[in-house]
XYZ file of C-alpha atoms in Angstrom:
194
model
C -0.682 123.326 66.515
C 1.507 121.076 64.465
C 1.697 119.789 60.923
C 3.313 116.502 60.079
C 4.015 115.433 56.553
C 4.480 111.674 56.254
C 5.417 110.616 52.703
C 3.434 113.432 51.135
C 0.497 113.033 53.538
C -0.427 116.118 55.545
C -1.468 115.401 59.122
C -2.849 118.272 61.184
C -2.983 118.054 64.970
C -4.810 119.837 67.782
C -4.778 119.201 71.521
C -7.278 116.343 71.198
C -7.448 115.527 67.500
C -5.552 114.219 64.510
C -6.811 115.331 61.101
C -5.493 112.904 58.495
C -6.330 111.450 55.096
C -9.165 108.940 54.914
C -8.234 105.379 53.992
C -10.343 102.338 53.189
C -9.598 100.838 56.623
C -11.810 103.619 58.039
C -14.937 102.198 56.369
C -16.313 100.448 59.479
C -15.852 103.507 61.660
C -17.334 105.766 58.985
C -20.365 103.508 58.647
C -20.863 103.429 62.427
C -21.404 107.204 62.530
C -22.711 107.898 59.002
C -25.590 105.390 59.271
C -27.158 107.599 61.969
C -30.078 109.560 60.443
C -29.358 112.520 62.737
C -25.951 113.142 61.098
C -25.976 113.147 57.277
C -29.429 114.350 56.211
C -29.204 117.663 58.087
C -25.819 118.216 56.387
C -27.216 117.338 52.957
C -26.166 113.725 52.408
C -28.001 110.401 52.871
C -27.309 107.876 55.597
C -24.791 105.226 54.689
C -26.361 101.834 54.068
C -23.443 99.442 54.652
C -19.716 99.244 55.329
C -19.215 98.758 51.584
C -21.240 101.928 50.881
C -18.960 103.788 53.298
C -15.894 102.307 51.584
C -17.177 103.618 48.229
C -17.711 107.076 49.766
C -14.107 107.007 51.005
C -12.878 106.058 47.517
C -14.938 108.558 45.546
C -15.785 111.467 47.875
C -13.579 111.558 50.957
C -10.436 110.932 48.899
C -10.629 114.533 47.625
C -7.638 116.749 48.212
C -7.758 118.644 51.534
C -10.364 116.261 52.994
C -9.482 114.862 56.403
C -10.778 112.213 58.785
C -11.356 113.736 62.230
C -9.774 111.322 64.725
C -9.301 111.338 68.476
C -5.602 111.297 69.381
C -6.169 108.480 71.851
C -6.992 105.876 69.174
C -6.725 107.552 65.704
C -10.251 106.255 64.885
C -12.249 108.296 62.357
C -15.271 109.901 64.065
C -16.050 112.647 61.558
C -14.797 114.535 58.542
C -13.618 118.014 57.642
C -12.360 119.469 54.416
C -11.698 122.464 52.233
C -13.819 122.831 49.120
C -12.463 124.731 46.081
C -14.509 127.638 44.633
C -15.777 125.688 41.622
C -17.340 123.075 43.959
C -18.584 125.509 46.605
C -22.199 125.420 47.751
C -22.489 129.204 47.459
C -22.471 131.142 44.213
C -20.621 133.923 46.068
C -17.519 131.753 46.596
C -17.739 130.245 43.125
C -17.609 133.721 41.634
C -14.945 134.893 44.044
C -11.212 134.689 44.078
C -9.456 131.358 43.847
C -7.984 132.007 47.266
C -11.428 131.718 48.883
C -12.354 128.196 49.982
C -15.347 126.662 51.756
C -15.143 124.461 54.856
C -17.385 121.424 55.223
C -17.545 119.188 58.289
C -19.519 116.686 60.368
C -18.939 114.533 63.432
C -20.637 111.436 64.822
C -23.519 112.066 67.240
C -21.774 110.453 70.275
C -19.183 113.251 70.056
C -21.582 116.208 69.857
C -21.312 118.892 72.524
C -17.628 118.323 73.310
C -16.204 121.146 71.202
C -14.366 118.754 68.892
C -15.634 120.140 65.591
C -14.915 123.781 66.554
C -11.404 122.565 67.469
C -11.056 120.898 64.052
C -12.469 123.965 62.234
C -9.987 126.263 63.985
C -7.143 123.998 62.911
C -8.380 123.921 59.304
C -8.705 127.720 59.378
C -5.078 127.989 60.445
C -4.020 125.541 57.730
C -6.021 127.398 55.058
C -4.820 130.883 55.988
C -1.208 130.141 56.973
C -0.187 127.108 54.896
C -2.387 127.605 51.821
C -2.519 131.419 51.694
C -6.316 131.715 51.538
C -7.796 135.203 51.666
C -11.213 134.128 53.010
C -13.152 131.061 54.081
C -16.848 130.314 53.595
C -19.056 127.977 55.572
C -22.723 127.109 55.199
C -25.532 125.394 57.083
C -29.012 124.364 56.090
C -31.980 125.992 57.781
C -32.524 124.317 61.148
C -28.965 123.057 61.657
C -28.426 125.047 64.840
C -25.357 123.030 65.921
C -23.508 123.924 62.730
C -24.534 127.579 63.027
C -23.149 127.698 66.587
C -19.898 126.052 65.523
C -19.374 128.672 62.832
C -20.069 131.525 65.257
C -17.588 130.058 67.786
C -14.959 129.974 65.046
C -15.359 133.643 64.078
C -17.478 133.233 60.947
C -19.952 136.081 60.363
C -23.310 135.776 58.632
C -22.991 136.775 54.971
C -26.177 135.809 53.102
C -28.974 133.273 52.633
C -29.798 131.331 49.470
C -33.341 129.953 49.138
C -34.861 127.264 46.927
C -31.537 125.446 46.610
C -31.727 121.903 45.280
C -30.087 119.480 47.705
C -29.254 116.927 45.034
C -28.074 114.093 47.282
C -31.239 114.306 49.395
C -33.625 115.026 46.515
C -35.208 118.080 48.112
C -35.050 121.873 48.095
C -33.599 123.832 51.028
C -32.621 127.197 52.403
C -28.910 127.551 53.134
C -27.246 130.248 55.206
C -23.645 131.239 54.509
C -20.992 132.689 56.764
C -17.548 134.017 55.909
C -14.316 134.999 57.605
C -11.417 136.823 55.988
C -7.796 136.216 56.842
C -7.634 139.653 58.522
C -10.719 138.891 60.639
C -9.260 135.508 61.601
C -5.949 137.098 62.627
C -7.804 139.562 64.901
C -9.799 136.811 66.637
C -6.718 135.167 68.111
C -8.589 131.868 67.810
């Protein structure tokens, strides 16, 4: 796996993917996949309502440090997102109270790309980046009750069930949910050979 740093911009690569910074030119592609009601709501965020709404999300949410557009190498078009979330913004109280070297991974991919192993490939690359480049000691990941695809992705990437948090407000969706959390330490990741 390779890293490229173009004028301060980290680009992570896998066999099939480029993980790069989001830019406003990605708004149409983002809207194409984020307007699908099968994608955002199960991950805890509302469907996008227009290209301009997607552009605003790029400006104010996806511009966060260590947040990457998931792109196919063949055309560099954004088809999903993946990022590392610092402890103070983590979904789980366990990470928020933990060491600063523990981060949370968040991700999604457009429905036409489900079942191809692309998100597990992106997660493995982000794990490598977090543990090797950033010196993380552990990574957290979560999924809402019923999100079986996300649960399977985490299991494929070596995450182990840690705990469940109930009656959690999902602020962006205006409801209350149960969220399950998984975790992998650097030592566990090194043993997996993933």
